Short mmCIF file of C-alpha atoms in Angstrom, two decimals:
data_model
loop_
_atom_site.label_atom_id
_atom_site.label_comp_id
_atom_site.label_asym_id
_atom_site.label_seq_id
_atom_site.Cartn_x
_atom_site.Cartn_y
_atom_site.Cartn_z
CA UNK A 1401 171.92 78.39 99.58
CA UNK A 1402 169.70 76.12 101.65
CA UNK A 1403 167.84 73.68 99.42
CA UNK A 1404 164.95 71.40 100.41
CA UNK A 1405 164.10 68.48 98.12
CA UNK A 1406 161.52 65.78 98.75
CA UNK A 1407 161.97 62.22 97.51
CA UNK A 1408 165.77 62.21 97.47
CA UNK A 1409 166.39 58.49 97.99
CA UNK A 1410 166.16 57.69 94.29
CA UNK A 1411 165.32 58.93 90.81
CA UNK A 1412 164.92 62.61 89.98
CA UNK A 1413 165.09 63.71 93.61
CA UNK A 1414 168.42 62.04 94.20
CA UNK A 1415 169.84 63.46 90.98
CA UNK A 1416 168.64 66.94 91.98
CA UNK A 1417 170.23 66.64 95.41
CA UNK A 1418 173.56 65.61 93.88
CA UNK A 1419 173.39 68.47 91.37
CA UNK A 1420 172.89 71.07 94.09
CA UNK A 1421 175.56 69.50 96.29
CA UNK A 1422 178.01 69.61 93.38
CA UNK A 1423 177.24 73.32 93.09
CA UNK A 1424 178.21 73.82 96.76
CA UNK A 1425 174.72 74.25 98.18
CA UNK A 1426 173.43 72.72 101.41
CA UNK A 1427 170.67 70.18 100.83
CA UNK A 1428 168.00 68.75 103.11
CA UNK A 1429 166.16 65.69 101.83
CA UNK A 1430 162.77 64.46 103.03
CA UNK A 1431 161.90 60.89 102.11
CA UNK A 1432 159.98 57.99 103.59
CA UNK A 1433 162.91 55.79 102.52
CA UNK A 1434 166.41 55.66 104.00
CA UNK A 1435 169.18 57.91 102.72
CA UNK A 1436 171.17 56.93 99.64
CA UNK A 1437 173.43 60.00 99.66
CA UNK A 1438 176.45 60.53 101.90
CA UNK A 1439 177.81 64.08 101.76
CA UNK A 1440 178.86 66.55 104.47
CA UNK A 1441 176.37 69.14 103.19
CA UNK A 1442 173.45 66.71 102.93
CA UNK A 1443 170.93 66.11 105.73
CA UNK A 1444 168.43 63.30 105.30
CA UNK A 1445 165.20 63.12 107.29
CA UNK A 1446 162.90 60.12 107.09
CA UNK A 1447 159.30 61.27 107.23
CA UNK A 1448 155.94 60.94 105.52
CA UNK A 1449 155.21 64.28 103.86
CA UNK A 1450 151.50 63.43 103.62
CA UNK A 1451 151.38 63.87 107.41
CA UNK A 1452 151.84 67.59 108.11
CA UNK A 1453 152.60 66.88 111.78
CA UNK A 1454 155.56 64.68 110.78
CA UNK A 1455 157.43 67.51 109.07
CA UNK A 1456 160.50 68.64 111.04
CA UNK A 1457 161.60 72.13 111.94
CA UNK A 1458 164.29 73.27 109.51
CA UNK A 1459 166.37 76.38 108.81
CA UNK A 1460 164.92 78.93 106.42
CA UNK A 1461 164.96 77.47 102.91
CA UNK A 1462 165.79 79.42 99.75
CA UNK A 1463 164.75 76.78 97.23
CA UNK A 1464 162.16 74.02 97.58
CA UNK A 1465 161.70 71.22 95.05
CA UNK A 1466 158.53 69.22 95.63
CA UNK A 1467 159.59 66.02 93.91
CA UNK A 1468 158.32 63.10 96.02
CA UNK A 1469 155.59 61.10 94.36
CA UNK A 1470 153.96 57.72 93.92
CA UNK A 1471 152.04 56.14 91.07
CA UNK A 1472 149.30 53.56 91.53
CA UNK A 1473 148.58 51.52 88.41
CA UNK A 1474 144.80 51.74 88.58
CA UNK A 1475 141.97 53.94 87.37
CA UNK A 1476 140.12 53.45 90.64
CA UNK A 1477 140.21 56.21 93.23
CA UNK A 1478 143.56 55.96 94.99
CA UNK A 1479 144.01 58.22 97.99
CA UNK A 1480 147.71 57.36 98.27
CA UNK A 1481 148.50 59.23 95.05
CA UNK A 1482 146.47 62.24 96.17
CA UNK A 1483 147.89 62.21 99.70
CA UNK A 1484 151.55 61.97 98.68
CA UNK A 1485 151.71 63.78 95.35
CA UNK A 1486 149.33 66.64 96.07
CA UNK A 1487 148.67 66.96 99.79
CA UNK A 1488 152.27 66.10 100.67
CA UNK A 1489 153.56 68.85 98.40
CA UNK A 1490 151.03 71.27 99.85
CA UNK A 1491 152.16 70.38 103.37
CA UNK A 1492 155.83 70.94 102.55
CA UNK A 1493 155.18 74.20 100.72
CA UNK A 1494 152.91 75.62 103.40
CA UNK A 1495 155.42 74.84 106.14
CA UNK A 1496 158.67 75.94 104.52
CA UNK A 1497 158.10 78.19 101.49
CA UNK A 1498 156.64 81.35 102.96
CA UNK A 1499 159.70 82.90 104.53
CA UNK A 1500 161.77 85.99 103.67
CA UNK A 1501 164.69 83.88 102.36
CA UNK A 1502 162.66 82.02 99.72
CA UNK A 1503 163.74 82.42 96.09
CA UNK A 1504 161.96 79.63 94.25
CA UNK A 1505 159.54 76.71 94.65
CA UNK A 1506 159.32 74.02 91.98
CA UNK A 1507 156.71 71.26 91.69
CA UNK A 1508 157.42 68.02 89.85
CA UNK A 1509 154.14 67.58 88.01
CA UNK A 1510 153.79 65.43 84.89
CA UNK A 1511 152.89 65.57 81.23
CA UNK A 1512 149.86 63.51 82.28
CA UNK A 1513 148.60 66.57 84.17
CA UNK A 1514 148.29 68.27 80.78
CA UNK A 1515 146.82 65.31 78.89
CA UNK A 1516 145.02 63.13 81.45
CA UNK A 1517 146.73 60.27 79.64
CA UNK A 1518 147.69 58.12 82.60
CA UNK A 1519 146.16 56.45 85.66
CA UNK A 1520 143.25 58.47 86.99
CA UNK A 1521 144.32 59.37 90.53
CA UNK A 1522 147.91 59.95 89.47
CA UNK A 1523 146.86 62.32 86.68
CA UNK A 1524 144.47 64.10 89.02
CA UNK A 1525 147.11 64.51 91.72
CA UNK A 1526 149.61 65.95 89.27
CA UNK A 1527 147.03 68.28 87.72
CA UNK A 1528 146.17 69.46 91.21
CA UNK A 1529 149.82 70.43 91.69
CA UNK A 1530 149.55 72.86 88.79
CA UNK A 1531 146.55 74.62 90.30
CA UNK A 1532 148.27 74.82 93.69
CA UNK A 1533 151.51 76.02 92.05
CA UNK A 1534 149.68 78.95 90.45
CA UNK A 1535 148.22 79.92 93.82
CA UNK A 1536 151.69 79.71 95.39
CA UNK A 1537 153.17 81.76 92.53
CA UNK A 1538 150.77 84.63 93.25
CA UNK A 1539 151.49 84.61 96.98
CA UNK A 1540 155.26 84.28 96.63
CA UNK A 1541 155.46 87.05 94.04
CA UNK A 1542 153.35 89.41 96.12
CA UNK A 1543 155.06 88.74 99.44
CA UNK A 1544 158.65 87.74 98.61
CA UNK A 1545 159.25 88.41 94.88
CA UNK A 1546 160.03 84.69 94.49
CA UNK A 1547 159.15 82.31 91.67
CA UNK A 1548 156.99 79.19 91.59
CA UNK A 1549 156.65 76.84 88.61
CA UNK A 1550 155.77 73.24 87.77
CA UNK A 1551 157.83 71.02 85.52
CA UNK A 1552 155.82 68.48 83.54
CA UNK A 1553 158.10 65.65 82.52
CA UNK A 1554 157.14 63.01 80.02
CA UNK A 1555 159.17 59.83 80.19
CA UNK A 1556 162.12 59.84 82.60
CA UNK A 1557 164.45 56.88 83.06
CA UNK A 1558 163.74 56.03 86.70
CA UNK A 1559 163.07 52.88 88.70
CA UNK A 1560 159.37 53.76 88.67
CA UNK A 1561 159.24 53.40 84.89
CA UNK A 1562 161.17 50.14 84.58
CA UNK A 1563 158.04 48.04 83.79
CA UNK A 1564 157.79 49.68 80.37
CA UNK A 1565 161.46 50.51 79.85
CA UNK A 1566 162.40 46.82 80.07
CA UNK A 1567 159.56 45.59 77.86
CA UNK A 1568 160.71 45.89 74.21
CA UNK A 1569 157.17 45.80 72.81
CA UNK A 1570 155.90 48.57 75.08
CA UNK A 1571 159.09 50.59 74.73
CA UNK A 1572 158.82 50.55 70.94
CA UNK A 1573 155.22 51.77 71.16
CA UNK A 1574 156.38 54.66 73.33
CA UNK A 1575 159.20 55.58 70.97
CA UNK A 1576 156.76 55.53 68.05
CA UNK A 1577 155.01 58.57 69.56
CA UNK A 1578 158.11 60.31 70.96
CA UNK A 1579 159.64 62.52 68.26
CA UNK A 1580 163.08 62.77 69.94
CA UNK A 1581 163.21 58.95 70.28
CA UNK A 1582 164.52 58.98 73.84
CA UNK A 1583 163.51 59.59 77.43
CA UNK A 1584 164.98 62.14 79.77
CA UNK A 1585 167.75 60.93 82.07
CA UNK A 1586 167.58 61.80 85.76
CA UNK A 1587 170.67 63.97 85.36
CA UNK A 1588 169.02 65.91 82.54
CA UNK A 1589 165.90 66.29 84.71
CA UNK A 1590 168.08 67.65 87.51
CA UNK A 1591 169.56 70.24 85.13
CA UNK A 1592 166.05 71.44 84.31
CA UNK A 1593 165.19 71.69 88.00
CA UNK A 1594 168.36 73.64 88.70
CA UNK A 1595 167.69 76.03 85.83
CA UNK A 1596 164.11 76.74 86.88
CA UNK A 1597 165.02 77.42 90.52
CA UNK A 1598 168.49 79.01 90.37
CA UNK A 1599 169.07 80.46 86.91
CA UNK A 1600 165.49 81.54 86.34
CA UNK A 1601 164.33 84.63 88.23
CA UNK A 1602 161.52 85.92 85.97
CA UNK A 1603 159.40 83.01 84.74
CA UNK A 1604 156.72 82.18 87.32
CA UNK A 1605 153.30 80.54 87.52
CA UNK A 1606 154.02 78.27 84.56
CA UNK A 1607 153.58 74.55 83.88
CA UNK A 1608 156.52 73.74 81.63
CA UNK A 1609 156.34 70.57 79.55
CA UNK A 1610 159.57 68.61 79.08
CA UNK A 1611 158.48 65.48 77.24
CA UNK A 1612 160.51 64.95 74.10
CA UNK A 1613 157.55 66.20 72.10
CA UNK A 1614 155.28 63.25 72.89
CA UNK A 1615 152.20 65.36 73.64
CA UNK A 1616 152.26 66.88 70.18
CA UNK A 1617 152.44 63.54 68.38
CA UNK A 1618 149.66 61.24 69.57
CA UNK A 1619 147.25 60.61 72.42
CA UNK A 1620 148.68 57.32 73.60
CA UNK A 1621 149.56 55.98 77.01
CA UNK A 1622 151.47 52.70 77.26
CA UNK A 1623 151.81 50.50 80.35
CA UNK A 1624 151.96 46.81 81.10
CA UNK A 1625 148.73 44.92 81.75
#
């Protein structure tokens, strides 16, 4: 199958790309950063997804994973988070998803979209993804019998989260409110993404929380000052 993944230069996006490549799919990656994957079935395109005019023409895609995102550590209005996380995903979906080959579209939202328990613009951008996902789910089901869901991760061990992962005091506070006492690895996150887009053919329009149980334990967000 033809797979399109945004944000493939690192973190969850890179792990997803490698998972699909290992399963013999062809993967296209869109990222503002340079490629970090070398594989004969991988095509990397440097572009800013927040600019709809920058998106390239591509073959018909069967699976789209809207993964690219940024996080600004402020509660002030931050258009970068909105432009990349929400508008960028809308641009990619509108350009590539609505075609007869499409089988599934997945949005990488966040547990913060369900709790509001993070930086304001980031939480808003990720919550917006859920609303857009539900709209996409209706249209894809009606027109192409395809699925659309959002995955709402809690803590994932990525470069983005290193400020708290490497601070023992903050890390212990996080583990105090995480019942499973661990964070998701990027490989585990990729398995979830694969399941929801390839294995799953019936669940659609859902925001699925994968957080180690943290949302059910306490209303606490930890970050460095």
